[in-house]
XYZ file of C-alpha atoms in Angstrom:
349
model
C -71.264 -14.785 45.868
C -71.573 -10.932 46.554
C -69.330 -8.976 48.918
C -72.688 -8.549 51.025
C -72.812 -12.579 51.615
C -69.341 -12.745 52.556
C -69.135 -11.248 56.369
C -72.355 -14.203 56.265
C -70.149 -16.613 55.495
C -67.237 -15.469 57.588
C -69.695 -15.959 60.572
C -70.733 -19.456 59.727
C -67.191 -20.684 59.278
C -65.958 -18.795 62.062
C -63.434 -20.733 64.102
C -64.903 -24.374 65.513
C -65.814 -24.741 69.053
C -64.757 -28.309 69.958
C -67.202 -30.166 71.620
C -69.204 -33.351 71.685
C -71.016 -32.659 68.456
C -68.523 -32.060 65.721
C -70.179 -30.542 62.411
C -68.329 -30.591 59.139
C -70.213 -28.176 56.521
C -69.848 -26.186 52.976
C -68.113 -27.420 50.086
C -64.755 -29.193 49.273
C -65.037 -30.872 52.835
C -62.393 -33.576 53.895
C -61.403 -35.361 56.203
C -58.373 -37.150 56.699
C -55.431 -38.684 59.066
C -52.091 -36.272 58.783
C -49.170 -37.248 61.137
C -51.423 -39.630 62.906
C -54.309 -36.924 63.727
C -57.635 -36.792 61.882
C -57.591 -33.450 60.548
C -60.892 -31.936 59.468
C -61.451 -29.580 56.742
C -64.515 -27.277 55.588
C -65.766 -24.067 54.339
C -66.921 -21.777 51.726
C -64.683 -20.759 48.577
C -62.299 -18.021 51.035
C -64.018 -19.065 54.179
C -62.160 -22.221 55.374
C -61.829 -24.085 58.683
C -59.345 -26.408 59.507
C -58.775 -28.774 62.787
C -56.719 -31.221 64.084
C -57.499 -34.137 66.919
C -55.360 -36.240 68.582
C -56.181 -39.609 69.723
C -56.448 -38.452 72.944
C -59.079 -36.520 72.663
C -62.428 -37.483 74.287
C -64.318 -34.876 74.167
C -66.032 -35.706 70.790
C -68.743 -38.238 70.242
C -69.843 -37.426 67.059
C -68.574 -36.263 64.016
C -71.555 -34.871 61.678
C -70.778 -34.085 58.135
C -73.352 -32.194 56.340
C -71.285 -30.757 53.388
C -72.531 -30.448 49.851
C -69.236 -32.240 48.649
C -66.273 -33.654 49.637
C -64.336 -36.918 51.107
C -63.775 -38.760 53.771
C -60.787 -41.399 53.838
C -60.815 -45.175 54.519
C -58.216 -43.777 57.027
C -60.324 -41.096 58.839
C -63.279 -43.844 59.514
C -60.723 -46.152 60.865
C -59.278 -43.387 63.070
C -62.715 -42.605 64.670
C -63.780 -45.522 65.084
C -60.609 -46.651 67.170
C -60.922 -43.540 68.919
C -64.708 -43.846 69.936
C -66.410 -41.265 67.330
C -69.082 -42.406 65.695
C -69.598 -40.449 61.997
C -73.127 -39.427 60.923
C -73.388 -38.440 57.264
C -76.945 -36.015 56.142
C -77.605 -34.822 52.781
C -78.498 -31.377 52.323
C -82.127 -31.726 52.997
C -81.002 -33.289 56.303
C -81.918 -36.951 55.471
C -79.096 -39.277 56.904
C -77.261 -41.136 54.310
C -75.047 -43.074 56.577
C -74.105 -44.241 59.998
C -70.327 -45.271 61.079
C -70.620 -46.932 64.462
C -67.808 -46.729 67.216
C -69.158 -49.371 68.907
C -70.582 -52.502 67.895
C -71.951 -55.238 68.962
C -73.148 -58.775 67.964
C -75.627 -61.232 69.398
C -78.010 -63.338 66.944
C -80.375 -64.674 69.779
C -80.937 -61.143 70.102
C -82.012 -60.575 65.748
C -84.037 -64.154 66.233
C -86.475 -62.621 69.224
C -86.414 -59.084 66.667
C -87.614 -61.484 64.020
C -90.349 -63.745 65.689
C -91.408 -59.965 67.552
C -92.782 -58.641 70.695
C -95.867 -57.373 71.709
C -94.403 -56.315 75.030
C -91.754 -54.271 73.512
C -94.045 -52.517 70.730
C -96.176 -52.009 73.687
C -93.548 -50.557 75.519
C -92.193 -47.940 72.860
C -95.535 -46.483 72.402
C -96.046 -45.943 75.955
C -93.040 -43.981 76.045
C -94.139 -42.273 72.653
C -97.772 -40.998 73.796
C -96.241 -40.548 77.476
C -93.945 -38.089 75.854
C -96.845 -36.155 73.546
C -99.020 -36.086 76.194
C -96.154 -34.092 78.426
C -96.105 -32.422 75.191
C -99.563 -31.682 74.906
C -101.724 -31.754 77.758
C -104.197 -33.281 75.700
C -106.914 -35.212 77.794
C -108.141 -37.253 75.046
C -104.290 -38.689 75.053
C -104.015 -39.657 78.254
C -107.161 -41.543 78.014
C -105.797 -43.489 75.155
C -102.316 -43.881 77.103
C -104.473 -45.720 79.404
C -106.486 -48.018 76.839
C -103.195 -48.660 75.795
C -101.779 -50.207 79.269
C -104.874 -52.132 79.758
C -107.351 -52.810 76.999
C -105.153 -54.152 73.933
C -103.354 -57.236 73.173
C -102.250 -57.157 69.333
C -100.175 -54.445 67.430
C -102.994 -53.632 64.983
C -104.718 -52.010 68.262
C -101.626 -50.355 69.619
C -101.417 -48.834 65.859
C -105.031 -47.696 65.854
C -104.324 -46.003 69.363
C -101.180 -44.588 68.075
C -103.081 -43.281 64.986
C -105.935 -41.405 66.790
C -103.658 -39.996 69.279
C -101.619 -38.415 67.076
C -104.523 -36.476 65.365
C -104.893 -35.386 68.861
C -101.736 -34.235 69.498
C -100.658 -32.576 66.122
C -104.279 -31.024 66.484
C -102.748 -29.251 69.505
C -99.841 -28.016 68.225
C -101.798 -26.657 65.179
C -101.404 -22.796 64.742
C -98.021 -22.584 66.454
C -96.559 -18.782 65.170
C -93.130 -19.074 64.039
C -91.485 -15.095 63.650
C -89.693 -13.970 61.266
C -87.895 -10.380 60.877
C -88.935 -9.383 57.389
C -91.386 -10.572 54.913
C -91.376 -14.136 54.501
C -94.212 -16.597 52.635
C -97.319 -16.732 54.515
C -97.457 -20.186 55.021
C -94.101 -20.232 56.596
C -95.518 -18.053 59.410
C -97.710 -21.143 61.511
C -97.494 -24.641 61.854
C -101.249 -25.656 60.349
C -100.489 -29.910 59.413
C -97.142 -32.543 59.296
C -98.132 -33.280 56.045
C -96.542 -32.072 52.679
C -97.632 -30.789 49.731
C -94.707 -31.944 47.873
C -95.441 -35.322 48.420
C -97.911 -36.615 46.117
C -97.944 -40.449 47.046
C -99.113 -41.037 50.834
C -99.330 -38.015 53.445
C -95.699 -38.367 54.593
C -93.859 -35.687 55.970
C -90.781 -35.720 54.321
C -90.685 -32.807 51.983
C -91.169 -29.954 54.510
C -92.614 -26.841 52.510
C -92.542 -24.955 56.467
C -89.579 -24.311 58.355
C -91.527 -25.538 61.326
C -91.768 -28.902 59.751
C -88.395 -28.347 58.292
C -86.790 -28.046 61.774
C -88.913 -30.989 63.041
C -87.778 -33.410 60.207
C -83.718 -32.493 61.123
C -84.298 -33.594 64.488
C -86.298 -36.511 63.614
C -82.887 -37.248 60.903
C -80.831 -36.496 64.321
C -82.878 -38.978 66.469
C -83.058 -41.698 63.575
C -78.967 -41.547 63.233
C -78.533 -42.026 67.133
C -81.198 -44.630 67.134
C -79.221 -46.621 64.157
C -75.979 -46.273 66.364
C -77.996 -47.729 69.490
C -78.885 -50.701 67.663
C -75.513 -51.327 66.844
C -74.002 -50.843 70.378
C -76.557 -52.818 72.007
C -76.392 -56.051 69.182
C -80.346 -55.202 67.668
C -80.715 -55.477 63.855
C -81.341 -52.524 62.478
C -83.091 -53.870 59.647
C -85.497 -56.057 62.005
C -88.012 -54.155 63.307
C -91.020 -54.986 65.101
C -93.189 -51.940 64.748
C -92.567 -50.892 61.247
C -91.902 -52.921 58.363
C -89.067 -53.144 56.407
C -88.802 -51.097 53.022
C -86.512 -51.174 50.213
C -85.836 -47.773 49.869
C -85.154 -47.201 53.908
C -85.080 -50.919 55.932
C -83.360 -49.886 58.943
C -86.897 -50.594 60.456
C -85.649 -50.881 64.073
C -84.127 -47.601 63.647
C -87.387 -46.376 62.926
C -89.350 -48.306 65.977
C -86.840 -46.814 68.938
C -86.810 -42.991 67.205
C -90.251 -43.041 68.418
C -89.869 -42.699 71.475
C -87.213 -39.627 70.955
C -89.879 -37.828 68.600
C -91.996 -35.958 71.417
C -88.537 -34.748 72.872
C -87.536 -33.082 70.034
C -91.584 -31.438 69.190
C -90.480 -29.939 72.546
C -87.167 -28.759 71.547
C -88.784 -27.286 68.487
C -91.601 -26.200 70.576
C -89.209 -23.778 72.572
C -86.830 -23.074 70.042
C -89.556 -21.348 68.138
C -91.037 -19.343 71.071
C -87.881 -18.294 72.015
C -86.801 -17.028 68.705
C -87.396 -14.508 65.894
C -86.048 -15.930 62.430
C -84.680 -14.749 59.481
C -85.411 -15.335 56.087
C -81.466 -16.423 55.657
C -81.917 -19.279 58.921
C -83.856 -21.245 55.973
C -83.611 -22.038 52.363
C -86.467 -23.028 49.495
C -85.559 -25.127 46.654
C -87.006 -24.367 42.927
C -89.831 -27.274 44.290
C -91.199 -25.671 47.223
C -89.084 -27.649 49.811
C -88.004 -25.952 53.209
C -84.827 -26.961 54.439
C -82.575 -25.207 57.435
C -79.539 -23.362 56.692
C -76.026 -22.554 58.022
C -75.468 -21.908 60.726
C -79.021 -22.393 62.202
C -79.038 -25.818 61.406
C -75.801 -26.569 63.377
C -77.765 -25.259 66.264
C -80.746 -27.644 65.636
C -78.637 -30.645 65.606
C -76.425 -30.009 68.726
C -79.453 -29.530 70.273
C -81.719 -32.496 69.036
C -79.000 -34.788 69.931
C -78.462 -33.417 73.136
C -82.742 -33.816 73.601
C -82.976 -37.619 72.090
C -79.495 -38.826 73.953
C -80.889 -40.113 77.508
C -83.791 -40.755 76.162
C -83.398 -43.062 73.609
C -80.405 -44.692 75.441
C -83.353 -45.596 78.125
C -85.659 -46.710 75.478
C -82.782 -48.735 73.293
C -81.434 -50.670 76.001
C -85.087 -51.418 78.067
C -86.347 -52.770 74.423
C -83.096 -55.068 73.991
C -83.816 -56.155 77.560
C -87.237 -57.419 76.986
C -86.160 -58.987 73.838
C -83.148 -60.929 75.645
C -86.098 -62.255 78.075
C -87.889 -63.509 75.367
C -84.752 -65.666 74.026
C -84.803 -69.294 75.049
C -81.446 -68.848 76.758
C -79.870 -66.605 79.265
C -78.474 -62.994 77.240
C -76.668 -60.588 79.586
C -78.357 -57.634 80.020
C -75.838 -55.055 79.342
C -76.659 -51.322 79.633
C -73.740 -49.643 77.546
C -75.353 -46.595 76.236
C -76.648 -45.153 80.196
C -73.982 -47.158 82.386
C -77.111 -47.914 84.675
C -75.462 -51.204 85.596
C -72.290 -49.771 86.547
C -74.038 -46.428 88.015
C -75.684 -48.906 90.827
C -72.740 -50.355 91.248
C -70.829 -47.544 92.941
């Protein structure tokens, strides 16, 4: 560390702003219950942070750790989840390597209509999903196949196909996006051109970004995948059941990965903006020895308090209106409840 990165880092751990997004970052991170508060502690070698919450605090929702290293105590999970925080734990590329729900709930009828599937509610999420690229977009050629898909198709092998040539549509659209940058920076860093990676060899998955356009897109995709994990688990879905994509060893939360579909145009938008809005530095992003693009401190605290804030309503919407056509499905009677939006209790009053 030079004494030129250290007003950085000073910066980046400056004093936390508590709000509903927590975000635990550096190295040596831990967090912990002291005199029956969770007390939360991060930084960078001199640069540390340290908080304190009560139980009585409500205005955090999430607690996001996205330190290199660190622990968290049997304790501190206990103490969120009685509290109502739900913890979300990325590695350093921004994958998510865990989910601790504050609220869960349990209802097998609910797994056995996940299991047998749905055609209406596969339907239903990629209506949402092209809905939301073609607001993206403006794309005619999507709305034509939004409309195919409300009328002309009756198996998920169709609603695939449409989903597939729609999205060569829409990432065709986007193509040549500028992303600035203050300074010289690799070329290909410059404009979005394809969501596929060099880096990975096997398939044309995204994951590896080698841009930091697809490297922002992929932490709010991580963002909208953790909060579509913790929906499943308020509303009593399976995560591991899904109906759209199949399960894999290596990532089965497959209903996870059916409702973050929906969120997925919401955050292209937020990256969409972010990007227009915003001249870079070579510092907001860092390259590993492979080629991989990641986002770095503090823009990526940005990114997430901002992805979750675009993928909250909807994907609450999406979550519970999926469950809902599910329960209908179910031989018996299954509540709708709406525990995520409050919709019920909002047309109450």
């Amino acid at each position: 560390m030079t004494d030129a990165e250290i007003p950085e880092l000073a910066e980046i751990f400056a004093p936390r702003t508590i709000g509903p997004t927590l975000i635990v970052e550096g190295f040596g991170a831990k967090l912990t219950v002291e005199r029956g508060q969770l007390a939360i502690h991060d930084g960078f070698g001199p640069h540390r942070r340290t908080n304190q919450l009560s139980r009585i605090e409500r205005r955090v929702k999430r607690i996001i750790i996205k330190a290199v290293d660190g622990y968290l105590t049997i304790d501190a999970m206990k103490w969120c989840k009685d509290v109502g925080i739900s913890v979300i734990m990325l590695d350093p590329a921004g994958d998510v390597l865990m989910t601790s729900p504050a609220d869960t709930y349990y209802e097998g009828r609910l797994h056995r209509a996940q299991a047998l599937g749905s055609i209406e509610a596969v339907r239903y999420i990629m209506d949402r999903k092209i809905t939301g690229q073609y607001e993206v977009s403006g794309h005619p050629r999507i709305k034509d196949h939004l409309i195919r898909l409300q009328h002309d198709v009756d198996t998920i092998p169709e609603i695939t196909a449409i989903e597939a040539k729609t999205s060569r549509y829409y990432w065709a659209s986007i193509r040549g996006t500028q992303v600035k940058f203050r300074g010289d920076v690799p070329e290909h860093w410059t404009t979005f051109q394809t969501r596929s990676s060099a880096l990975q060899y096997a398939g044309k998955t995204p994951r590896k970004a080698v841009t930091p356009f697809n490297a922002l897109l992929n932490l709010g995709y991580s963002i909208g995948y953790a909060e579509a994990r913790l929906a499943c688990h308020a509303l009593g879905l399976d995560t591991e059941l899904g109906l759209l994509h199949r399960p894999k060893e290596h990532k089965s939360h497959s209903m996870a990965l059916d409702l973050v579909e929906v969120a997925r145009p919401h955050v292209d938008q937020m990256v969409l903006d972010l990007v227009t809005e915003r001249v870079f530095t070579r510092r907001d992003f860092h390259e590993t020895n492979e080629g991989q693009c990641t986002v770095g401190s503090p823009l990526d605290r940005e990114v997430i308090e901002q992805a979750r804030e675009a993928v909250k309503e909807p994907l609450a919407e999406a979550a519970e209106d999926v469950t809902h056509i599910l329960a209908e499905s179910c031989d018996t009677k299954i509540k709708k409840r709406t525990p995520l939006t409050r919709r019920t209790l909002k047309a109450t009053h």
